[in-house]
Coordinates of C-alpha atoms and ligand atoms in Angstrom, one line a residue:
M26 CA -20.4 -8.0 29.0
E27 CA -18.8 -9.4 25.9
K28 CA -16.4 -7.1 24.3
L29 CA -17.1 -5.3 21.0
K30 CA -14.8 -6.9 18.3
V31 CA -13.3 -4.3 15.9
G32 CA -11.2 -4.2 12.8
V33 CA -9.2 -1.2 11.6
I34 CA -8.9 -0.8 7.8
G35 CA -5.9 1.4 6.8
C36 CA -2.9 1.6 9.2
G37 CA -1.6 5.0 8.3
S38 CA -1.4 8.1 10.6
I39 CA -5.0 8.5 11.7
A40 CA -5.2 4.7 12.6
K41 CA -1.9 4.7 14.4
H42 CA -2.4 8.0 16.3
R43 CA -6.1 7.9 17.1
H44 CA -8.3 4.9 16.2
L45 CA -6.0 2.1 17.4
P46 CA -4.8 3.7 20.6
E47 CA -8.3 4.9 21.4
Y48 CA -9.9 1.4 20.8
E49 CA -7.1 0.0 23.0
M50 CA -8.0 2.4 25.8
N51 CA -11.7 1.5 25.7
A52 CA -12.3 -1.4 28.1
N53 CA -15.3 -2.6 26.1
V54 CA -13.3 -3.2 22.9
E55 CA -11.1 -6.0 21.5
I56 CA -9.0 -5.1 18.4
V57 CA -9.3 -8.3 16.3
A58 CA -7.8 -7.4 13.0
V59 CA -6.0 -4.7 11.0
C60 CA -5.5 -4.2 7.3
D61 CA -3.2 -2.2 5.1
I62 CA -2.2 -2.6 1.5
V63 CA 1.4 -2.2 2.6
P64 CA 2.1 -5.6 4.4
E65 CA 4.6 -4.2 6.9
R66 CA 2.2 -1.5 8.1
A67 CA -0.5 -4.1 8.8
E68 CA 2.0 -6.5 10.5
Q69 CA 3.5 -3.8 12.7
M70 CA 0.0 -2.8 14.0
A71 CA -1.1 -6.4 14.3
E72 CA 1.9 -7.1 16.5
K73 CA 1.4 -4.1 18.6
Y74 CA -2.3 -4.8 19.2
N75 CA -2.2 -8.5 19.2
A76 CA -4.5 -8.7 16.2
K77 CA -4.6 -10.5 12.8
A78 CA -3.0 -8.7 9.8
F79 CA -4.6 -8.4 6.4
T80 CA -3.6 -6.7 3.2
E81 CA -7.0 -7.0 1.5
Y82 CA -10.0 -5.5 3.3
E83 CA -12.4 -8.0 1.7
E84 CA -10.6 -10.7 3.7
L85 CA -10.9 -8.8 7.0
L86 CA -14.6 -8.3 6.4
K87 CA -15.1 -12.1 6.0
L88 CA -14.2 -12.5 9.7
E89 CA -17.7 -13.1 11.2
E90 CA -16.6 -12.3 14.8
I91 CA -15.9 -8.6 13.8
D92 CA -18.8 -6.3 14.9
A93 CA -17.4 -3.0 13.8
V94 CA -14.7 -1.4 11.6
S95 CA -12.9 1.9 11.3
V96 CA -12.3 3.0 7.7
C97 CA -9.0 4.9 7.8
L98 CA -8.3 5.0 4.1
P99 CA -7.7 7.6 1.4
N100 CA -10.9 9.5 0.6
Y101 CA -11.8 7.7 -2.6
L102 CA -12.0 4.4 -0.7
H103 CA -14.4 5.6 2.0
A104 CA -17.6 4.9 0.2
P105 CA -16.8 1.5 -1.4
V106 CA -15.1 0.1 1.7
S107 CA -17.8 1.4 4.1
I108 CA -20.6 0.0 1.9
A109 CA -18.8 -3.4 1.7
A110 CA -18.4 -3.4 5.5
L111 CA -22.0 -2.5 6.1
N112 CA -23.2 -5.2 3.7
A113 CA -20.9 -7.6 5.6
G114 CA -22.9 -6.8 8.7
K115 CA -20.4 -4.5 10.4
H116 CA -21.0 -1.2 12.1
V117 CA -18.8 1.5 10.4
L118 CA -16.9 4.5 11.7
C119 CA -15.6 6.3 8.6
E120 CA -13.1 9.0 8.4
K121 CA -13.9 12.4 6.8
P122 CA -14.6 13.7 4.3
M123 CA -17.3 11.0 4.2
A124 CA -17.2 10.4 0.5
T125 CA -16.3 12.1 -2.8
S126 CA -19.9 12.9 -3.9
R127 CA -23.5 13.2 -2.7
E128 CA -24.4 10.0 -4.5
E129 CA -21.7 8.0 -2.7
A130 CA -22.7 9.5 0.7
Q131 CA -26.3 8.6 0.1
A132 CA -25.3 5.0 -0.9
M133 CA -23.5 4.7 2.4
I134 CA -26.5 5.9 4.3
D135 CA -28.7 3.5 2.4
A136 CA -26.4 0.6 3.1
A137 CA -26.4 1.4 6.8
K138 CA -30.2 1.5 6.8
A139 CA -30.6 -1.7 4.7
N140 CA -28.3 -3.6 7.1
D141 CA -29.6 -2.0 10.3
K142 CA -26.0 -1.0 11.3
K143 CA -24.5 2.2 12.7
L144 CA -22.7 4.6 10.4
M145 CA -20.7 7.4 12.1
I146 CA -18.4 9.9 10.5
A147 CA -15.3 10.9 12.5
H148 CA -15.9 14.7 12.8
N149 CA -14.0 15.0 16.0
Q150 CA -14.4 18.8 16.3
R151 CA -17.8 18.3 17.8
F152 CA -16.2 16.6 20.9
V153 CA -13.7 19.4 21.6
E154 CA -14.4 21.0 25.0
S155 CA -14.5 24.6 23.8
H156 CA -16.8 23.7 21.0
K157 CA -19.2 21.8 23.2
L158 CA -19.3 24.7 25.7
A159 CA -19.9 27.2 22.9
K160 CA -22.8 25.2 21.7
E161 CA -24.4 25.3 25.2
I162 CA -23.9 29.0 25.4
I163 CA -25.3 29.7 21.9
D164 CA -28.3 27.3 22.6
S165 CA -29.0 29.0 25.9
G166 CA -29.6 32.3 24.1
K167 CA -27.0 34.2 26.1
L168 CA -25.4 35.6 23.0
G169 CA -28.8 36.8 21.7
K170 CA -29.2 36.8 17.9
I171 CA -26.2 35.4 16.0
Y172 CA -25.0 37.8 13.3
S173 CA -21.8 36.3 11.9
F174 CA -18.8 34.0 12.3
K175 CA -15.3 33.3 11.2
T176 CA -14.0 29.7 11.3
T177 CA -10.5 28.6 10.3
F178 CA -8.6 25.4 10.0
G179 CA -5.1 25.6 8.6
H180 CA -1.6 24.0 9.1
P181 CA 1.5 23.6 7.0
G182 CA 0.1 20.6 5.1
P183 CA -0.3 16.8 5.2
E184 CA 3.3 16.1 4.1
G185 CA 4.1 16.4 7.8
W186 CA 1.3 14.0 8.8
S187 CA 0.6 11.3 6.2
V188 CA 2.6 8.1 6.6
D189 CA 3.8 8.6 3.0
G190 CA 4.9 12.2 3.5
R191 CA 5.2 14.3 0.3
D192 CA 4.4 11.3 -1.8
S193 CA 1.0 11.0 -0.1
W194 CA -2.3 10.3 -1.7
F195 CA -3.4 13.6 0.0
F196 CA -1.9 15.5 -3.0
E197 CA -3.5 13.3 -5.7
K198 CA -6.9 14.4 -7.0
E199 CA -7.7 10.9 -8.1
K200 CA -7.4 9.5 -4.5
A201 CA -8.2 12.6 -2.4
F202 CA -10.7 14.3 -4.8
I203 CA -10.2 17.5 -2.8
G204 CA -7.3 19.2 -0.9
A205 CA -7.3 21.4 2.2
L206 CA -11.0 22.2 1.7
G207 CA -11.9 18.5 2.2
D208 CA -9.2 17.7 4.7
L209 CA -9.7 20.6 7.0
G210 CA -12.6 22.7 5.6
V211 CA -15.1 19.9 6.0
H212 CA -14.3 19.8 9.8
K213 CA -15.2 23.4 10.1
A214 CA -18.3 23.0 7.9
D215 CA -19.4 20.3 10.3
L216 CA -18.5 22.4 13.3
I217 CA -20.4 25.5 12.2
R218 CA -23.5 23.5 11.2
Y219 CA -23.3 22.0 14.7
L220 CA -23.1 25.4 16.4
L221 CA -25.3 27.5 14.3
G222 CA -27.6 25.2 12.2
E223 CA -27.9 24.8 8.5
F224 CA -26.5 27.1 5.7
T225 CA -28.2 27.5 2.4
E226 CA -26.0 29.7 0.2
V227 CA -22.3 29.1 -0.5
A228 CA -19.7 31.1 -2.4
A229 CA -16.0 30.3 -2.6
F230 CA -12.6 30.9 -3.9
V231 CA -10.6 27.6 -4.0
E232 CA -7.0 27.9 -5.0
T233 CA -3.8 25.9 -5.4
N234 CA -1.3 28.7 -4.7
A235 CA 1.2 27.3 -2.3
K236 CA 2.2 23.7 -3.1
E237 CA 3.8 22.4 -6.2
N238 CA 3.2 19.2 -8.1
T239 CA -0.4 18.7 -6.8
D240 CA -3.8 18.9 -8.5
V241 CA -5.8 19.6 -5.3
D242 CA -6.5 22.9 -3.6
D243 CA -4.3 24.2 -0.7
N244 CA -6.1 27.4 0.2
A245 CA -9.8 28.0 0.3
V246 CA -12.0 30.8 1.5
V247 CA -15.8 30.1 1.7
I248 CA -18.7 32.4 2.5
L249 CA -21.8 31.0 3.9
R250 CA -25.3 32.4 4.5
S251 CA -28.3 30.8 6.3
N252 CA -31.9 31.4 5.5
Q253 CA -32.1 33.6 8.7
G254 CA -29.3 35.8 7.3
V255 CA -26.4 34.6 9.4
I256 CA -23.3 35.1 7.3
G257 CA -19.8 34.1 7.9
Q258 CA -16.5 32.8 6.5
L259 CA -14.8 29.5 6.6
S260 CA -11.1 29.2 5.7
A261 CA -9.1 26.1 5.0
S262 CA -5.3 26.0 4.3
W263 CA -2.4 23.7 4.0
A264 CA -0.1 26.8 3.9
Y265 CA -0.3 28.3 7.3
V266 CA 3.4 27.7 7.4
T267 CA 4.3 28.2 11.0
G268 CA 1.6 26.0 12.6
D269 CA -2.0 25.3 13.3
D270 CA -4.9 27.8 13.3
N271 CA -8.0 26.1 14.5
S272 CA -10.0 29.1 15.6
T273 CA -13.6 30.1 15.4
I274 CA -15.2 33.4 16.4
I275 CA -19.0 33.8 16.8
Y276 CA -20.4 37.3 16.7
G277 CA -23.8 37.8 18.4
E278 CA -26.1 40.5 19.6
K279 CA -25.0 40.5 23.2
G280 CA -21.5 39.2 22.9
I281 CA -18.7 37.4 21.1
L282 CA -17.3 33.9 21.6
K283 CA -13.6 33.2 20.7
L284 CA -12.9 29.5 20.4
E285 CA -9.4 28.1 20.2
A286 CA -8.2 31.6 19.3
D287 CA -6.0 32.2 22.4
P288 CA -3.0 30.1 23.5
K289 CA -4.2 30.0 27.1
Y290 CA -7.9 30.1 27.0
A291 CA -9.7 27.6 24.8
L292 CA -12.9 29.7 25.1
I293 CA -13.4 33.4 25.8
E294 CA -16.8 34.9 26.3
Q295 CA -17.0 38.7 25.9
Y296 CA -20.3 40.5 26.5
T297 CA -21.6 44.0 25.8
N298 CA -22.2 44.5 29.5
G299 CA -18.4 44.2 30.1
E300 CA -18.5 40.7 31.4
V301 CA -15.6 38.5 30.3
K302 CA -15.2 34.8 31.0
N303 CA -11.9 33.0 30.2
H304 CA -12.1 29.2 30.1
E305 CA -9.0 27.1 30.3
L306 CA -10.2 23.8 28.9
G307 CA -8.8 20.5 27.6
K308 CA -6.5 21.3 24.7
I309 CA -7.7 20.7 21.2
Q310 CA -5.9 17.7 19.5
T311 CA -3.4 18.7 16.9
N312 CA -1.4 16.6 14.5
E313 CA 1.8 17.3 16.5
E314 CA 0.5 15.8 19.7
G315 CA 0.1 12.2 18.5
G316 CA -2.1 9.9 20.5
Q317 CA -1.7 11.2 24.1
T318 CA -5.2 12.6 24.3
T319 CA -8.6 11.2 23.3
T320 CA -10.8 12.6 20.6
H321 CA -13.8 10.9 22.1
V322 CA -14.8 9.8 18.6
I323 CA -14.0 6.1 19.2
D324 CA -15.7 6.1 22.7
H325 CA -18.8 7.7 21.3
F326 CA -18.9 5.2 18.4
V327 CA -18.5 2.2 20.7
E328 CA -21.1 3.5 23.1
S329 CA -23.6 4.1 20.3
I330 CA -23.3 0.5 19.3
L331 CA -23.3 -1.0 22.8
E332 CA -26.3 1.1 23.8
N333 CA -28.0 1.0 20.4
K334 CA -28.2 4.8 20.1
E335 CA -27.8 7.0 17.0
P336 CA -24.3 8.5 17.0
L337 CA -24.0 12.3 17.1
I338 CA -22.5 12.3 13.6
T339 CA -24.6 10.0 11.5
G340 CA -24.2 9.5 7.8
E341 CA -26.9 12.2 7.2
E342 CA -24.9 14.7 9.2
G343 CA -21.6 13.8 7.4
K344 CA -23.4 14.2 4.1
K345 CA -24.7 17.7 5.0
S346 CA -21.2 18.8 6.0
L347 CA -19.8 17.3 2.7
E348 CA -22.4 19.1 0.7
I349 CA -21.0 22.5 1.9
I350 CA -17.6 21.7 0.5
L351 CA -19.0 20.2 -2.7
A352 CA -21.0 23.5 -3.1
A353 CA -17.8 25.5 -2.5
L354 CA -16.1 23.6 -5.3
E355 CA -19.1 24.2 -7.6
S356 CA -19.0 27.9 -6.7
Q357 CA -15.4 28.1 -7.6
E358 CA -16.0 26.3 -10.9
K359 CA -19.1 28.4 -11.9
K360 CA -18.0 31.7 -10.3
A361 CA -21.4 31.9 -8.8
V362 CA -23.3 31.5 -5.5
V363 CA -24.6 28.0 -5.0
R364 CA -27.8 27.2 -3.2
L365 CA -28.1 24.1 -1.1
Q366 CA -31.5 22.3 -0.7
Ligands
NAD16 N1 -10.5 13.2 11.8 C1 -9.3 13.7 11.6 O1 -9.0 14.7 12.3 C2 -8.4 13.2 10.6 C3 -7.0 13.6 10.6 C4 -6.2 13.0 9.6 C5 -6.7 12.2 8.6 N2 -8.0 11.9 8.6 C6 -8.6 11.1 7.5 O2 -8.2 9.7 7.7 C7 -8.1 9.1 6.5 C8 -6.7 8.4 6.4 O3 -5.7 9.4 6.5 P1 -4.3 9.2 7.1 O4 -3.9 10.5 7.6 O5 -4.3 8.1 8.0 O6 -3.5 8.9 5.7 P2 -2.1 8.1 5.6 O7 -1.6 8.4 4.3 O8 -1.2 8.4 6.8 O9 -2.5 6.6 5.6 C9 -3.4 5.9 4.7 C10 -3.1 4.4 4.8 O10 -4.0 3.7 3.9 C11 -3.3 2.7 3.3 N3 -4.1 2.2 2.1 C12 -4.2 2.8 0.9 N4 -5.0 2.1 0.1 C13 -5.3 1.0 0.8 C14 -6.2 -0.1 0.5 N5 -6.7 -0.3 -0.7 N6 -6.4 -1.1 1.4 C15 -5.8 -1.0 2.6 N7 -5.0 0.1 3.0 C16 -4.8 1.1 2.1 C17 -2.0 3.2 3.0 O11 -1.0 2.2 2.8 C18 -1.7 4.0 4.3 O12 -1.0 3.3 5.3 C19 -8.3 10.2 5.4 O13 -9.6 10.1 4.9 C20 -8.1 11.5 6.2 O14 -8.9 12.5 5.6 C21 -8.9 12.4 9.6

């Protein structure tokens, strides 16, 4: 079989630690080109992966041989670059949050349809072992009716992650459009929709109370309610100063699931009949680990193209997860509960 030829746009941390090494590990892929506005970054990755280096994404997109691209850029560039790539006939794997508005997200979806190309959003939380098993358990009905949940994603902040450290675009509203809520909260919005279905009411407090010299949020607490009356809270933070909290707890009629809440057991099942099941599963990927493990995002994207299947996280799915955080921002602004369609 001929290999899928890919380009990676943006050679910062997520490209370096996840996209490039995971494409490299996939036997069906050839990395053809990389792009970064900082020439040394593109050149360094081009050398490492034996690819062509570009500083302008438009030039990379002109390469006809490229079948698919990863968009690993600051948030404000996700929509314009993804749309340009789709219009150039490339499949697109775009980082999260998918876009900065509903309109942009819809334009990306429309461009994928018009060009008959795949669009996938890199919500890697759906591929985490404990999350997948929790979904199976919930769908099996073993927990009975679901009442409530808590889902949290926090760490000390992107200054320890972004290639530009404290000077990163992550802290600039113009480029990031949103802070911890969009960086981490959107992951949990996507996870909780995946596990429990759609939510229709959103209320939130979104603050900048930890970092200085930034105009984006660093602590957010969001309350969600579904039409069936499932209620729960989603927290996102760049100020959990001693390390990651990536935990989720699901409260049901017959038991409770604890996901990524225990250092040893990635999933704990506790039932009202006294049954307890502790699962030691593959560890969730954290920023500290670098690229030693796979997120499965790249393999899934490649497979969806080669087998012509819809990816698990389509543009529509990315848009629904984005809408939750957009509603949280609106709730903060209006001091009101926001209803989603
Ligand atoms: N899925 C995840 O778990 C996860 C984790 C971290 C980051 N991300 C997302 O990945 C995206 C990139 O984040 P990052 O952590 O790699 O950021 P980063 O700051 O480390 O890297 C961004 C790179 O983009 C380059 N760049 C900026 N403008 C450019 C342009 N016009 N053309 C070409 N290159 C340009 C910068 O020079 C930099 O090298 C963000 O959307 C972020 O939210 C996702």
